[in-house]
Structure formats: C-alpha cells, structure tokens
C-alpha cells in the first residue's frame, strides 16, 4: 500500500544530515558537557556550536538561547518563569484564546497561583487584532504571550504590530514560534519580541530538543532547578545528541528556507484549491493569505474528523484533526471554537501538514482517496440525511 | 595516548545494543505517539514497551512510570509536584543535607513559595540516621525526600528504615535513585517509597531520558503543563528514541546486574585499597560498606582537586571531583562539608567512577599516573611545605 505521511504538523522526519550529525554524540562523543575533561569539552563544544546555529536561525545571539527538552517545556518555562520573575510589578498576563495547551494550561496554573489571566479573542480567520491586546493591557500587566502562528489552522499572527504596543507599555512579549521557527523567516529583532519558543522536531530535527530565546537582560525564574547548566537557567544534563541535531536542523532550515517554502506552498495551494471542487460542503479554516506554507486545514461538514482519520489511515495516509498533543483526547478544537466555527462543523476538521518529503503525487493520492471516504461516511451520517431532507 | 574514562558518575557511554534499539526511531519510526495513525501507533507501542522495561527494573508497574527529560526534571517534578498537590495538608518538607542540587534547589524554590524545609544531617560517612528523620516529622509534614545513594561519595542510605517511619506518620517519601537505579537492585516495594527518580544516562542509556515512578493513587501536580501525554502528568511530545533507549538500557541492566556489580566492585576495591599505600595523606570518603559498586572517592590532602583533574586529563584520564552538575562551578562540595570533612581536605576531592567498560589495566594506569601528579602538585603547594615544616 502507498504510504503518505501528511502529519508534519505533529512531527517531522529527521533528515539524513541531521541524523549523521547526531550519531557521533551517541558514540565516542558521549561525555557530559559539564565535566572538565576531554570528553566533557568535546560535548561542550558541540552544544555551543549548536547554540550558534539555532541563534542564527532566529536572528538572536548564542548567549540568548536556552536549550530545553521540548517546545512545551519552552512555553512552560517562558510563561511561568517570566511571570514569577516579574510578579513584583504585577500579576496580570494576557494570552490569546488560540494558544497551544502548553501556554493555555501554564496560564491556568498561574491563575491558581494568584495571577489574573486575560484572553484575547480572534476573528473568523484566527487572527488576533493588536488593538484587542492594547485594550487589555493594565498597570499590573507583566506579560503578553501571543503565538507566532497557529499550527492547527496555519494563521500567522501580526506579532510585529503587537510588539509595538507591548513596547510602548513596557510589557514583556513572548511568542510561541514552534510552528514558524525553521519553517518561515523568523527574526526576533524584526518581530520585536522579548522571548520566543521553538522546537526542532518541527523542522526536521530531533524530538527532545526545544529552546527558549530570551532577550539579554530579561529576568526569568528557572522551571527546572539544580545544576548550573544553561547559565543556571535550565538544570539537568544536557541532551547532547538532540541539541547537536537541533543545531544542524536549524542550519539546514536557514540555508534552504526559500526553496522549502516554495515547495510546500505549491502542494498546499493545490490541495486547498482542488478539495472544494471534489467535495461538497467544505469550509477552509485559517487565513487565506497569512498562512503557514505547508498548512492545508479544512472542515468537512456532516462528518466526524476522527472517522475520516481512521479511514485515511487504512489507506496509508497519515494526517491529524488538530493538535497532536490532544489527538488522543478526541475533543473539538478550542482553536476552531474560538474562531466561531460551529461545533458541528469543527468536529469534521482535517489538517494536512505538508513536509519537504512530500510530492505532487501525494496530493493526487489524497484527491483520489478522500472523496469516496467522505461519500461513504456521509451515507452513514444521520446529520447528513437530515440536511438532505431539509434541502428538498 | 592511553584514554581512560573513569567518570561514569557524570554520564555513561551508550551500549551498542541500546543505540541499535534507538536508531529505527530516528528513521522510519519517527511518528508522534499522540497521533492516531500508523506512524503514531508504532511510536506509542515503542514507548509503552519501554515503560514496561523501566517498570521491571525497579519492581513497579508500567502505569506508575512517568517519562521525563532528565533525572533533574524527575526530581523537580517530584519535589515541587508532590508539595503543591498536598499543600492543603501542610507545608513542611524534609530533605537530607547531601541531596543533589536538583532536590536542594527545588526545595529552596518551595521555600520561596511559602513552604518550610528541614534539613536532615549526615554522619562522617554520609549516612542519614532514620531517627533524625523521625524527629523532624511534624503534623504539617507532607513530604520527605532522601536520596537512595549519593553519587559523590557512594554512600547508600537506609531508605527501608526511613520508609517505615514515613509510613507510620503517613508522610509521602520520595527517593532520588538516580545513582542506584540500573546499578544496584532497586525495588520500590522493598524500599517502601512512594516516588522514585531515575535517569537512563546513569546506566548506559541515553541522555534526555529520565523517569519518575509514582505509586498508584499518589496525587501530583505537573511541572510541565500542556497536552495529555504521560496520562496528563508530563506534557510535551515524547522523546521517543530516548525513551526506547532507556527501556533497552533498563532491560540490559536488569539482566546483567550481578555480573556488572561484581566487575565494578573488583575495580573499586583494588583502587581504594592500593591508593593509600602509594600516596600519603589520603582520606577515603563515603561509607566503607554501604557503597555504590563503582564509586572510588577520596580526598588527597594539600592539593586542589581541580588541578589534579587537569593533570589527569592531560594523561588521558577522565574523572570528576564531585557532581557533574557543579563541576564547572568549582566550589567545594556541599556533600563533603555536610560530612564534616574540613574545607581544606574537601578541596582535594577526587571521584573515580568505574563503568562496565573499565578493566584492571585502567586501575594500573591510574596507580602509575596519579602518584607523580600528586608529588608534583605538592611540591608547588604552600600548604604542604607549611605542613612539612610543622612536622619537623
């Protein structure tokens, strides 16, 4: 059976070059970077080189990169660490309604710790209005966190405008750039943010390797206390091979970004333009223009997304219906709900995430396989037969 | 030049079998375990199998294993997560004075959050007296955390006795078993603990893979919020290859524990018995009997440990003078100070950590190389010449 992986939103496949870069660090270069001997020095040099590579990807400096164990850890570290470090100034933070659960639930935890959290809404495309951020800033606001792009619907947020507002108010701005760093050009100076989260498994690097970029001079409390690794800001023996891999992946992403984007946009645009002509009642989600290059998300009415996932999987196609971190939880996406997409439609959401390994033949295969699946499921759908009766 | 790695306390080298088990998960099995498709299912099956392997190593059940990104993260998770989840009962916790910084500093953070922390002292061998724990338990005590063994001096603590006391008082007992799990027999039922931290890079598994075993029914707050991974207790895309590797390493450690221990004890005992006859003024640290099999730690008077490290390194020998997490910080060990070893002696501490790859020839080499280094350094030591003058 043909196998088509179109779930590059959940995780990407390691490129051969990245794996090759990592392998020596599982073998002869296995030392602990904290140790003052040859084995330690080799590991230390490796991670410092990776730090430079990751810094270059986002236009920061190496000293501003703090390696973590995942994008989720980076977000927890940013939200909790920044809030706790600046709570003397105030205890109010602002996030958007469509943040990833690692931001939303970190903010919820802060709520339990006596912080006040305001949610900024989004429009039907999932866009945050910077003026909505401005309206929520108070004297005791210490932190705003708005994601750079939402991986579920692909919408890219106007961080550059939002940062003008947070700068005027002297409020720290964090952005979850897990969906963008390594995929589209990300420059921390241009964005004007103070902190930025990224994860290397989103750009063909390994799992277990996230990073938080933190502007020099911004104070933060560690999430993980202990030794003096990462300048005392994130304790624990560094996951050296994963860090090496994230550095190499960052370098490759930086060097080949334009061609990668072009490739992804072609595949995405073809699918998004042809799907509505092969399937009725399709609602394309996310912004038509400000959109991640590989993201083709839409809802198919009168069908459960999960059922489509299963049948696509039986045909060798892997996609998701939303965030990987909630897939096995089977709930309607809070992102689509925040975009005012009716619950019934939101339940039929599908997310095709293209990656650099995908080809035009993969789109052909989806266009061949999906319509009969939709047809089959609709025949079994009470909602659809009700709709048809009403139509008559 | 001969190369002898004797810093297995800081980290161990991945065995070939472990690396082989991991490699497919960097390649075709690259999926995200949270995803409901074939790639996700393969990854999910892999980590569930590893969960069983790790559970078997410590006599727990698979459902009780929570994978983390490091031993340090496990300790942070246990200390902060258990304290926060049980703070309604009280805000007092008890730890020993020789805990790893990941426990000590987590407790310090709890102190800032309004918790009260009591330290239990140790004797000159680094042993905790269980009665000292009993004396510190109060009505509002919710958590005791005593390490299973101290990696710096090798002393194994009487956790079985301590757990009898915490059980009587209905206080949760956590043990940092990072130095013992995978090295000596560890059984959570026999130890009687409620939570136990481990890290696979301590037993020839990968970095980036720790675990917390948590007895079924014991509540804990997540350290890392977000998705529903690890039963909602530790969010973030699982580091699948590292988890696979930790499972394989656990299986190998379980199967070959007796032969590994015998091998390490032979090397350790030979070094510890011959060093005092080749070098004057040596103070062996840690317990003579209740001791980690690979741990040979001692202080050499009148010399700075760091200087010895450098010169040994120049001869191809890698060791440490204390915890890897503080090596680059160059401070006298809080463990040795807590054992009432005078500061001047503690500064000359050396830690030889034997591993399964070491041989009797490695001990020969140390016994050949170390005495002239000590001699050389003592000739330059003002303290030593003072001592010699006093002696005359």
mmCIF file of C-alpha atoms in Angstrom, chain A residues 45 90 92 112 119 124 176 187 195 211 248 251 329-330 338 361 366 392:
data_model
loop_
_atom_site.group_PDB
_atom_site.id
_atom_site.type_symbol
_atom_site.label_atom_id
_atom_site.label_comp_id
_atom_site.label_asym_id
_atom_site.label_seq_id
_atom_site.Cartn_x
_atom_site.Cartn_y
_atom_site.Cartn_z
ATOM 1 C CA UNK A 45 31.957 22.487 22.102
ATOM 2 C CA UNK A 90 2.072 42.980 38.814
ATOM 3 C CA UNK A 92 -1.697 40.207 35.174
ATOM 4 C CA UNK A 112 -4.145 29.012 40.631
ATOM 5 C CA UNK A 119 -7.770 36.078 26.905
ATOM 6 C CA UNK A 124 -13.004 34.014 11.961
ATOM 7 C CA UNK A 176 5.289 30.633 20.764
ATOM 8 C CA UNK A 187 13.752 37.237 13.253
ATOM 9 C CA UNK A 195 11.101 35.740 24.372
ATOM 10 C CA UNK A 211 14.792 26.128 23.010
ATOM 11 C CA UNK A 248 22.145 21.013 12.366
ATOM 12 C CA UNK A 251 21.349 25.371 9.872
ATOM 13 C CA UNK A 329 -8.230 13.154 23.772
ATOM 14 C CA UNK A 330 -10.853 13.389 20.977
ATOM 15 C CA UNK A 338 -12.512 30.463 19.289
ATOM 16 C CA UNK A 361 1.770 12.608 -6.309
ATOM 17 C CA UNK A 366 -5.353 12.415 -1.351
ATOM 18 C CA UNK A 392 -35.719 19.038 -0.530
#
